[in-house]
PDB file of C-alpha atoms in Angstrom:
ATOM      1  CA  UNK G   1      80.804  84.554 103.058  1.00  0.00           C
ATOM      2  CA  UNK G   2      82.108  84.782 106.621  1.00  0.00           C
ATOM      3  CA  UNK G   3      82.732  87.868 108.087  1.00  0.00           C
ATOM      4  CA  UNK G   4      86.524  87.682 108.401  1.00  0.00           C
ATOM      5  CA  UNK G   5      86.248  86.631 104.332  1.00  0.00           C
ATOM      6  CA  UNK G   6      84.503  89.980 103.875  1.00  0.00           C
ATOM      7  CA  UNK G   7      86.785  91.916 105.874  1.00  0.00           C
ATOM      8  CA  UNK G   8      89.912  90.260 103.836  1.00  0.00           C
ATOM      9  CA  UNK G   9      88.413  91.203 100.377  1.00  0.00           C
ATOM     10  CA  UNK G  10      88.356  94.658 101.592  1.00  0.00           C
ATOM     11  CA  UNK G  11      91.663  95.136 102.551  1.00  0.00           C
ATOM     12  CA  UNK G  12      92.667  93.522  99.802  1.00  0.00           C
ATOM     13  CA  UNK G  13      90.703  95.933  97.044  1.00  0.00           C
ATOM     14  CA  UNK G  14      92.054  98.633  99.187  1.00  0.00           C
ATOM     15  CA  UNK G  15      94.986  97.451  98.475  1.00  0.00           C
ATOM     16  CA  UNK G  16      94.993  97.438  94.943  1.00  0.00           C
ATOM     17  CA  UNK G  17      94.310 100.948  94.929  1.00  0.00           C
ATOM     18  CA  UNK G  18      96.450 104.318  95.257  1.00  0.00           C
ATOM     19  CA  UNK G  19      93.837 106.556  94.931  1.00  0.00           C
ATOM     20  CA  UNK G  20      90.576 107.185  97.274  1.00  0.00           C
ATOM     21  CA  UNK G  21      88.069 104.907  96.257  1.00  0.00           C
ATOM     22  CA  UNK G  22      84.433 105.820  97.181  1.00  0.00           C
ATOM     23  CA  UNK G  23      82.562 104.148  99.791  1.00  0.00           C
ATOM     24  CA  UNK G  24      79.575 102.844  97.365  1.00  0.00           C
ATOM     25  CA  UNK G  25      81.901 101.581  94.746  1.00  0.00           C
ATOM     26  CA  UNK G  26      83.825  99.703  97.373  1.00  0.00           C
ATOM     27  CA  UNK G  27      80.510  98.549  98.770  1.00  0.00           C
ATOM     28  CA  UNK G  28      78.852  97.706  95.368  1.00  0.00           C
ATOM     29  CA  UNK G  29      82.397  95.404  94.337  1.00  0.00           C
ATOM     30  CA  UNK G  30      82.290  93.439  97.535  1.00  0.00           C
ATOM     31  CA  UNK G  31      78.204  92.840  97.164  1.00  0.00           C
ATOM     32  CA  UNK G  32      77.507  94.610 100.982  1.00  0.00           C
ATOM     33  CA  UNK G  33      75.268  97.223 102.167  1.00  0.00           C
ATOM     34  CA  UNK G  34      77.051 101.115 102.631  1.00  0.00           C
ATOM     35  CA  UNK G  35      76.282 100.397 106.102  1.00  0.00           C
ATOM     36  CA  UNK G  36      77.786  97.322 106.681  1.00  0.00           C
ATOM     37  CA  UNK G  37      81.128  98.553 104.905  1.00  0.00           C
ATOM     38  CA  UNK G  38      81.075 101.520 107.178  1.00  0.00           C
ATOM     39  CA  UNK G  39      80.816  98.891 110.327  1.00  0.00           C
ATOM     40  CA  UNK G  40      83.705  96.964 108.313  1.00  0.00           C
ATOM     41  CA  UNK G  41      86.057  99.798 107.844  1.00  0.00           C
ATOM     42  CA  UNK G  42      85.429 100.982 110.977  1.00  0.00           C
ATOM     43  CA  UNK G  43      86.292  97.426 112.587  1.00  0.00           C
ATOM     44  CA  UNK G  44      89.763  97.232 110.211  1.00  0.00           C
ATOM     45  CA  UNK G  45      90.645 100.563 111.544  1.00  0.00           C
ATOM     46  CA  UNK G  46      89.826  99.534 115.418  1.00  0.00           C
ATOM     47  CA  UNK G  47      92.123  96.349 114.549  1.00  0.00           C
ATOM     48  CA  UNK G  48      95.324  98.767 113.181  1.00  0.00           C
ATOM     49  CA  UNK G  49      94.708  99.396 109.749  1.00  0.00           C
ATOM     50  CA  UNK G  50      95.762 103.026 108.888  1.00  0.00           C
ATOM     51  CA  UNK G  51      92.561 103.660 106.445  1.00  0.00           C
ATOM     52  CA  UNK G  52      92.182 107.016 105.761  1.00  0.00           C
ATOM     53  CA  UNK G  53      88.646 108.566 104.823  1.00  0.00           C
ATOM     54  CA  UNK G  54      85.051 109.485 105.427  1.00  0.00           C
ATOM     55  CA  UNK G  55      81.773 109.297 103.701  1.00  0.00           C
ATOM     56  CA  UNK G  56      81.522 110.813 100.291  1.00  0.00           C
ATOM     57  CA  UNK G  57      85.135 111.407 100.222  1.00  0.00           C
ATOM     58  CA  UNK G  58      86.517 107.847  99.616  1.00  0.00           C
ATOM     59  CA  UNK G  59      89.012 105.652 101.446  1.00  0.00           C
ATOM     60  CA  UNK G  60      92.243 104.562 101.071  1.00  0.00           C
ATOM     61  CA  UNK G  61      94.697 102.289 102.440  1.00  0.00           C
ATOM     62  CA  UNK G  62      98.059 103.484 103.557  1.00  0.00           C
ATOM     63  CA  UNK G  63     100.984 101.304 103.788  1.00  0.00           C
ATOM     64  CA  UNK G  64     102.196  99.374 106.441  1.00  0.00           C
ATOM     65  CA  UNK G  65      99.713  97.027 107.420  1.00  0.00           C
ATOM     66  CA  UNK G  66     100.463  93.339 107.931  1.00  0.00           C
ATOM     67  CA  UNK G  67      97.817  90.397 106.613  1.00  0.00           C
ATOM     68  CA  UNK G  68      98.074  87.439 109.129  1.00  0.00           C
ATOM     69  CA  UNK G  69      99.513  84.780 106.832  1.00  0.00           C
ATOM     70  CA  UNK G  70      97.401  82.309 107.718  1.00  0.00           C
ATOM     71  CA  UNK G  71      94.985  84.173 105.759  1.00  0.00           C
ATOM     72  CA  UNK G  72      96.365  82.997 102.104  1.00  0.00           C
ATOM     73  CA  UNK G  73      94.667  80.863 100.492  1.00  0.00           C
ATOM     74  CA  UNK G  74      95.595  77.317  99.060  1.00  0.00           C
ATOM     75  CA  UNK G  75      95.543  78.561  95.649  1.00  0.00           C
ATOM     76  CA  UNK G  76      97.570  81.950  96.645  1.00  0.00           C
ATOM     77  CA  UNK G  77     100.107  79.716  98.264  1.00  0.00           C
ATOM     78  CA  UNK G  78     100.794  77.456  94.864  1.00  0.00           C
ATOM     79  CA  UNK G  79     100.945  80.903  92.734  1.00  0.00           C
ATOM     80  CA  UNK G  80     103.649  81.930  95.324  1.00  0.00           C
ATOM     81  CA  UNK G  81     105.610  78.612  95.094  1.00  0.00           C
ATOM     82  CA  UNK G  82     105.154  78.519  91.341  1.00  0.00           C
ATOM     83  CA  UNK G  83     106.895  82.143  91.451  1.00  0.00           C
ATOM     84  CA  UNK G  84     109.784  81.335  93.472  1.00  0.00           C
ATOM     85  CA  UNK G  85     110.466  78.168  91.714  1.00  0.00           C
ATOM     86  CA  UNK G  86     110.865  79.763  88.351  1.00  0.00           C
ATOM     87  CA  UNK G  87     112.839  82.592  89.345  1.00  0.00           C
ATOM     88  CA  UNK G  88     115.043  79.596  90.881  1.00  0.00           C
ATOM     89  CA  UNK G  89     115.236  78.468  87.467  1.00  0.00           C
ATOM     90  CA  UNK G  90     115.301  81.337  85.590  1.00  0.00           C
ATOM     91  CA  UNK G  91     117.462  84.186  87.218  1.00  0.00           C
ATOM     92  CA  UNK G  92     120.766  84.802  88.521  1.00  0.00           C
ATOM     93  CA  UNK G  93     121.955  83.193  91.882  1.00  0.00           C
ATOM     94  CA  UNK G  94     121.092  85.931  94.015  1.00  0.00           C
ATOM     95  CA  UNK G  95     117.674  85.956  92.625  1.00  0.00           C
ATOM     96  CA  UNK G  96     117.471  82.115  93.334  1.00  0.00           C
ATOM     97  CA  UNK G  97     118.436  82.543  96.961  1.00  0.00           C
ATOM     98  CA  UNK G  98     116.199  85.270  97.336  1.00  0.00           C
ATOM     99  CA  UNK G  99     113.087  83.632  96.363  1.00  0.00           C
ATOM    100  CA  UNK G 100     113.901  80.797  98.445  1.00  0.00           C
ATOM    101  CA  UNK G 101     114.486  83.006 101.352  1.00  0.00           C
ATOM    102  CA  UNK G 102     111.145  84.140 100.872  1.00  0.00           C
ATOM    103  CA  UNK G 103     109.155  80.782 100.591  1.00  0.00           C
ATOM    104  CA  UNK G 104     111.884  79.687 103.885  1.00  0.00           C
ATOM    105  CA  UNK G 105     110.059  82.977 105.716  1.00  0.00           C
ATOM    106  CA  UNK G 106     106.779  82.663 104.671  1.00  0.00           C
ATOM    107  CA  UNK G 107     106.748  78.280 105.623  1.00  0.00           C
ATOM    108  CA  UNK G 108     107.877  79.670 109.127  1.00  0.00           C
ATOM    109  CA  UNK G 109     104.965  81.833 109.933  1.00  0.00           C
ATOM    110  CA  UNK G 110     102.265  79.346 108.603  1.00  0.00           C
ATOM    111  CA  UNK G 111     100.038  77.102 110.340  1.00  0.00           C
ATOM    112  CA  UNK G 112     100.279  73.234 109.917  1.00  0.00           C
ATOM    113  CA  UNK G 113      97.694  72.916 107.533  1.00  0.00           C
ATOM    114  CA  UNK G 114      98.650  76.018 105.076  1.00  0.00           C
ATOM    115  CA  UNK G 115     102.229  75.042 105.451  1.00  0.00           C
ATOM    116  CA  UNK G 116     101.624  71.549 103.759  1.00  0.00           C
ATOM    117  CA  UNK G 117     100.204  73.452 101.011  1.00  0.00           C
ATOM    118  CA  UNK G 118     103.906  74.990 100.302  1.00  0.00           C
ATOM    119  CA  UNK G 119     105.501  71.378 100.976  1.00  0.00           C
ATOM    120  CA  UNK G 120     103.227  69.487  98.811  1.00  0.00           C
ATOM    121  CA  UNK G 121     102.847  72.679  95.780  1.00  0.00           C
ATOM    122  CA  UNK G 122     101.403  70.941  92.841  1.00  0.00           C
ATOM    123  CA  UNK G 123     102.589  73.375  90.238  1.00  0.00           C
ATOM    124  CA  UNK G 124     106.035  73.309  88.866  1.00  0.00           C
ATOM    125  CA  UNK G 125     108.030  74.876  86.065  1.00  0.00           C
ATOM    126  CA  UNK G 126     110.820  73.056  83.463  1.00  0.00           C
ATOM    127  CA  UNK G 127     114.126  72.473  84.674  1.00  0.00           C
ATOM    128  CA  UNK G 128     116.355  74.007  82.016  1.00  0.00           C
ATOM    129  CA  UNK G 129     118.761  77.294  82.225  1.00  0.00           C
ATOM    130  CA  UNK G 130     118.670  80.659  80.577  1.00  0.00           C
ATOM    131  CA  UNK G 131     121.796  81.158  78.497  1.00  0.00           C
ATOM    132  CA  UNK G 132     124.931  81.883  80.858  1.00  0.00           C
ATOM    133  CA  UNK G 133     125.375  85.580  81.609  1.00  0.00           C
ATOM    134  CA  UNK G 134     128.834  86.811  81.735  1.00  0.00           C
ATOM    135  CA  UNK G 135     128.230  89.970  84.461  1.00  0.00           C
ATOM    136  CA  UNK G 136     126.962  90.466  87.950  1.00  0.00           C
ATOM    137  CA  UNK G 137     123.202  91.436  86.759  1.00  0.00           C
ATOM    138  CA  UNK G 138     122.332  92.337  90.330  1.00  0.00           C
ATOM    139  CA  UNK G 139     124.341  95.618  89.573  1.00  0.00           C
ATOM    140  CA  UNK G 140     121.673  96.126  86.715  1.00  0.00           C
ATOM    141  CA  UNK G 141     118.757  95.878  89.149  1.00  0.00           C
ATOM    142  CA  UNK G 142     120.609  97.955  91.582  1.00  0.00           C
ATOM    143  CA  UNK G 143     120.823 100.675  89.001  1.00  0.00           C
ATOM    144  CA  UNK G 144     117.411 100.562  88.042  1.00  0.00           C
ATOM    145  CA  UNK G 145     116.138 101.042  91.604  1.00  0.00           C
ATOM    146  CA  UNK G 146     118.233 103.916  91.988  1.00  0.00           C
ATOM    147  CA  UNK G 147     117.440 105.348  88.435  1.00  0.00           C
ATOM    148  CA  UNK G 148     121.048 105.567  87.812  1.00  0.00           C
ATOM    149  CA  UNK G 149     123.427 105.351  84.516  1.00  0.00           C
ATOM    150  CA  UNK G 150     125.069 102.250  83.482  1.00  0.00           C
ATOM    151  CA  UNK G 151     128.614 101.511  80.929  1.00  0.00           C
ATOM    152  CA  UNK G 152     128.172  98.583  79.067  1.00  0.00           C
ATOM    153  CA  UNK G 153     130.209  96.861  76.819  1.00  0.00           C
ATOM    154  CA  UNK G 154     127.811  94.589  74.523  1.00  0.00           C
ATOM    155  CA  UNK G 155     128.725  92.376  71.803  1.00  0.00           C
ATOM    156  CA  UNK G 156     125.815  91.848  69.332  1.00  0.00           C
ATOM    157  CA  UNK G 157     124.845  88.713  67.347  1.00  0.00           C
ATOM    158  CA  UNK G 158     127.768  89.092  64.726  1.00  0.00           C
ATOM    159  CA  UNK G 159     130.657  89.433  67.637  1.00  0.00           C
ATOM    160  CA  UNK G 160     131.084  93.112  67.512  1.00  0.00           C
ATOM    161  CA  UNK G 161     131.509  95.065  70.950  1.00  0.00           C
ATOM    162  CA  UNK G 162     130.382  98.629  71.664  1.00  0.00           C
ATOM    163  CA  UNK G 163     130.740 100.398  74.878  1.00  0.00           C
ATOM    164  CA  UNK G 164     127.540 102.130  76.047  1.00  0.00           C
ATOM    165  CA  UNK G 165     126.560 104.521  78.729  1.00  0.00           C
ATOM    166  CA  UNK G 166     122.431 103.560  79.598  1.00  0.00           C
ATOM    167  CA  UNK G 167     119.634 104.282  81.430  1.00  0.00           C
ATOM    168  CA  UNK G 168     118.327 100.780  82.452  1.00  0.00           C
ATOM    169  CA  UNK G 169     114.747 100.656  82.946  1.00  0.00           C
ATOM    170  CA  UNK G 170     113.496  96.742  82.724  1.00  0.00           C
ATOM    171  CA  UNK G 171     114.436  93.099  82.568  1.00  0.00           C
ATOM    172  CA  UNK G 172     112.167  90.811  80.931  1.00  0.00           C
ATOM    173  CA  UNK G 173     113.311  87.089  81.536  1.00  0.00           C
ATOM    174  CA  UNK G 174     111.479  84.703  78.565  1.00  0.00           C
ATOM    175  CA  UNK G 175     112.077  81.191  78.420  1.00  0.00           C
ATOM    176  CA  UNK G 176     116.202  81.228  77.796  1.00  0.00           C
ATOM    177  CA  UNK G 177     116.988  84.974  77.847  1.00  0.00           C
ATOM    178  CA  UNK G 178     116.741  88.012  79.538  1.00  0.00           C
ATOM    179  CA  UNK G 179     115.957  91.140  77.595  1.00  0.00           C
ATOM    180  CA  UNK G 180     117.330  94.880  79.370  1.00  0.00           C
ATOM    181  CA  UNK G 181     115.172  97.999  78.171  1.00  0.00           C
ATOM    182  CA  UNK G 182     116.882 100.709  78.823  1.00  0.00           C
ATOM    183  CA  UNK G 183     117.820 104.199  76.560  1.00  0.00           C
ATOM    184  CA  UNK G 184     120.959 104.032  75.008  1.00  0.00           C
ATOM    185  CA  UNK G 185     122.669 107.558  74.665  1.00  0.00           C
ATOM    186  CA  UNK G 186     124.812 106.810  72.059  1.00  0.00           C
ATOM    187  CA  UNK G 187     121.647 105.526  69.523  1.00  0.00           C
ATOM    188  CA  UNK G 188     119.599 108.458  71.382  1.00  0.00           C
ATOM    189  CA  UNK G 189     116.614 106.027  71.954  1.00  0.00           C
ATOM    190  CA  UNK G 190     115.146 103.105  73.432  1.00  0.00           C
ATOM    191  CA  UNK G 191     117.188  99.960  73.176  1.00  0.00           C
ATOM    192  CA  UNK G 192     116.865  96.134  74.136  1.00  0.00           C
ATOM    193  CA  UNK G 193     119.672  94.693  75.473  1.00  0.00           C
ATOM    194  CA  UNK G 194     120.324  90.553  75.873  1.00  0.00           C
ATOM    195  CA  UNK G 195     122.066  90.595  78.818  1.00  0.00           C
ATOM    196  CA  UNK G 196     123.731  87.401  77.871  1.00  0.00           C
ATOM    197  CA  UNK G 197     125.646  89.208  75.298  1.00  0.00           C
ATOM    198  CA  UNK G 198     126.850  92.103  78.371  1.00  0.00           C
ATOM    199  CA  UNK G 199     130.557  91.500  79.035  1.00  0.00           C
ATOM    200  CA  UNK G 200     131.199  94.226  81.359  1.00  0.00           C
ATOM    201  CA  UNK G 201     128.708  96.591  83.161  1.00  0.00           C
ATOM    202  CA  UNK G 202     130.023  99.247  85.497  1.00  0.00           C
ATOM    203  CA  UNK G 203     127.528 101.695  87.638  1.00  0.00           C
ATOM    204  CA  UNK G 204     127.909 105.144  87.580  1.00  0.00           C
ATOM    205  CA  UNK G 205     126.696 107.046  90.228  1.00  0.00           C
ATOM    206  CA  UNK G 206     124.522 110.099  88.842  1.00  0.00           C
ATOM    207  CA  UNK G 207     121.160 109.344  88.347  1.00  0.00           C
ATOM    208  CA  UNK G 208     119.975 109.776  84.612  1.00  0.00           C
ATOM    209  CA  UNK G 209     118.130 112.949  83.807  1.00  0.00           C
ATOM    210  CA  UNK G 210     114.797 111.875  83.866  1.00  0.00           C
ATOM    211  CA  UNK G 211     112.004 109.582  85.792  1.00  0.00           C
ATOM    212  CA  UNK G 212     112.035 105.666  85.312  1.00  0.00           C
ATOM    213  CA  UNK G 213     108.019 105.847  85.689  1.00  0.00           C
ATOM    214  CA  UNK G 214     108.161 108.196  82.316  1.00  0.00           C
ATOM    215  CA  UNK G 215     110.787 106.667  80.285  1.00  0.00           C
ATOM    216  CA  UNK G 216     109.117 103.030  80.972  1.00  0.00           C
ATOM    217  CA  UNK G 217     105.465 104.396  80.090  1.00  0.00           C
ATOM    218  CA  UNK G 218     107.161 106.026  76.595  1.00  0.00           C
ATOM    219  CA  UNK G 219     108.905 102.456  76.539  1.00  0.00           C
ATOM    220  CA  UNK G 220     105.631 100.639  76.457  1.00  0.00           C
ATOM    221  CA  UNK G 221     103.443 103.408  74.254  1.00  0.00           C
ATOM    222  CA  UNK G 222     106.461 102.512  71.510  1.00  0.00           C
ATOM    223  CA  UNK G 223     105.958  98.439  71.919  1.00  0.00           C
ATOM    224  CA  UNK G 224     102.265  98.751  71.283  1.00  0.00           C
ATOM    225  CA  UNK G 225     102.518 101.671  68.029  1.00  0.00           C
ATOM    226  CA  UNK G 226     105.426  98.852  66.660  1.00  0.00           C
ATOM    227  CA  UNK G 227     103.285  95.571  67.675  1.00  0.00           C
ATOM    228  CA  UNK G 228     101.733  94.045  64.318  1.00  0.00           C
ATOM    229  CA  UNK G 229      98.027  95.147  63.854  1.00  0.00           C
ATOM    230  CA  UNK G 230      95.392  92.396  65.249  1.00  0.00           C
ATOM    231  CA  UNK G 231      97.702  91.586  67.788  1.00  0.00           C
TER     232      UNK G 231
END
């Protein structure tokens, strides 16, 4: 492995973690000496990576730093292609033009060679729609960043409306759908929402009363206790 390989896997496990990680488990995962990761670390740090750290204490990666871009490879190139084609496909317009804005950015910066990679992706994804939605659902994402309550007016699968005041928390998009999690205070717990069926959504600005990071970790805890055993 070359040496700027080496140093590239490093940033990148740093990257992956929040917490100090300790300088012989970073060594042992990248296959190095403890010496030679010092040397690397130190050269990172020399080169503007805010690493933060010291023997026996761990190190950690703050944010901010930049990877070149011509350091992704082919196969991290397709999976970022693949990505911004389906959400072409598969979310709202806004999300379409943003993941096209991205792969527009990221094709600028790029060498020649890497660049034909994105021109000549070899992954792709079917070209059919999700069912129409009726609302704006970048209002739903809005209020999810900012932890905020939403009123909803749903109509379920036998054409009866109810007007709801939620706590969004997730959209999962599957193959013609897209599925809101959020806790409805009307049934006083956690709900899933097809946002196809949303006629009306209006903000509300006061944040709900507790943390998204808790109320999506209870969220989860309750889909694994209901998933079918042997699943």
């Amino acid at each position: 492995m070359s040496r700027a390989a080496r140093l590239l896997d490093l940033l990148e496990l740093l990257r992956r973690h929040r917490a100090p990680i300790p300088g012989p488990a970073l060594a042992e995962e990248l296959g190095i000496s403890i010496r030679t990761l010092y040397r690397d670390i130190a050269t990172l740090q020399a080169q503007g990576a805010d690493i933060q750290g010291e023997p026996g204490l761990g190190y950690v990666l703050r944010p901010g730093f930049t990877l070149p871009p011509l350091m992704f490879s082919a196969d991290e190139l397709e999976a970022l292609v693949l990505g911004s084609r389906w959400v072409a496909v598969r979310g709202d317009a806004r999300l379409a033009a943003a993941a096209g804005n991205a792969v527009a950015k990221l094709r600028a910066v790029l060498p020649d060679d890497l660049r034909a990679n994105v021109d000549t992706a070899t992954l792709t994804v079917p070209m059919f729609r999700s069912e129409p939605v009726a609302i704006d659902a970048s209002v739903i994402r809005a209020a999810i960043r900012k932890e905020h309550r939403l009123v909803i007016t749903y109509q379920d699968q036998n054409g009866e409306s109810t007007t709801r005041t939620i706590w969004p928390l997730l959209i999962g998009f599957f193959d013609k759908v897209q599925v809101l999690a959020a806790w409805c205070e009307l049934r006083q717990d956690y709900r899933a929402f097809r946002v196809d069926r949303i006629r009306s959504v209006e903000p509300k600005d006061e944040r709900y009363p507790r943390r998204r990071t808790v109320l999506v970790q209870e969220w989860r805890a309750r889909q694994v206790a209901l998933a079918p055993a042997g699943n």
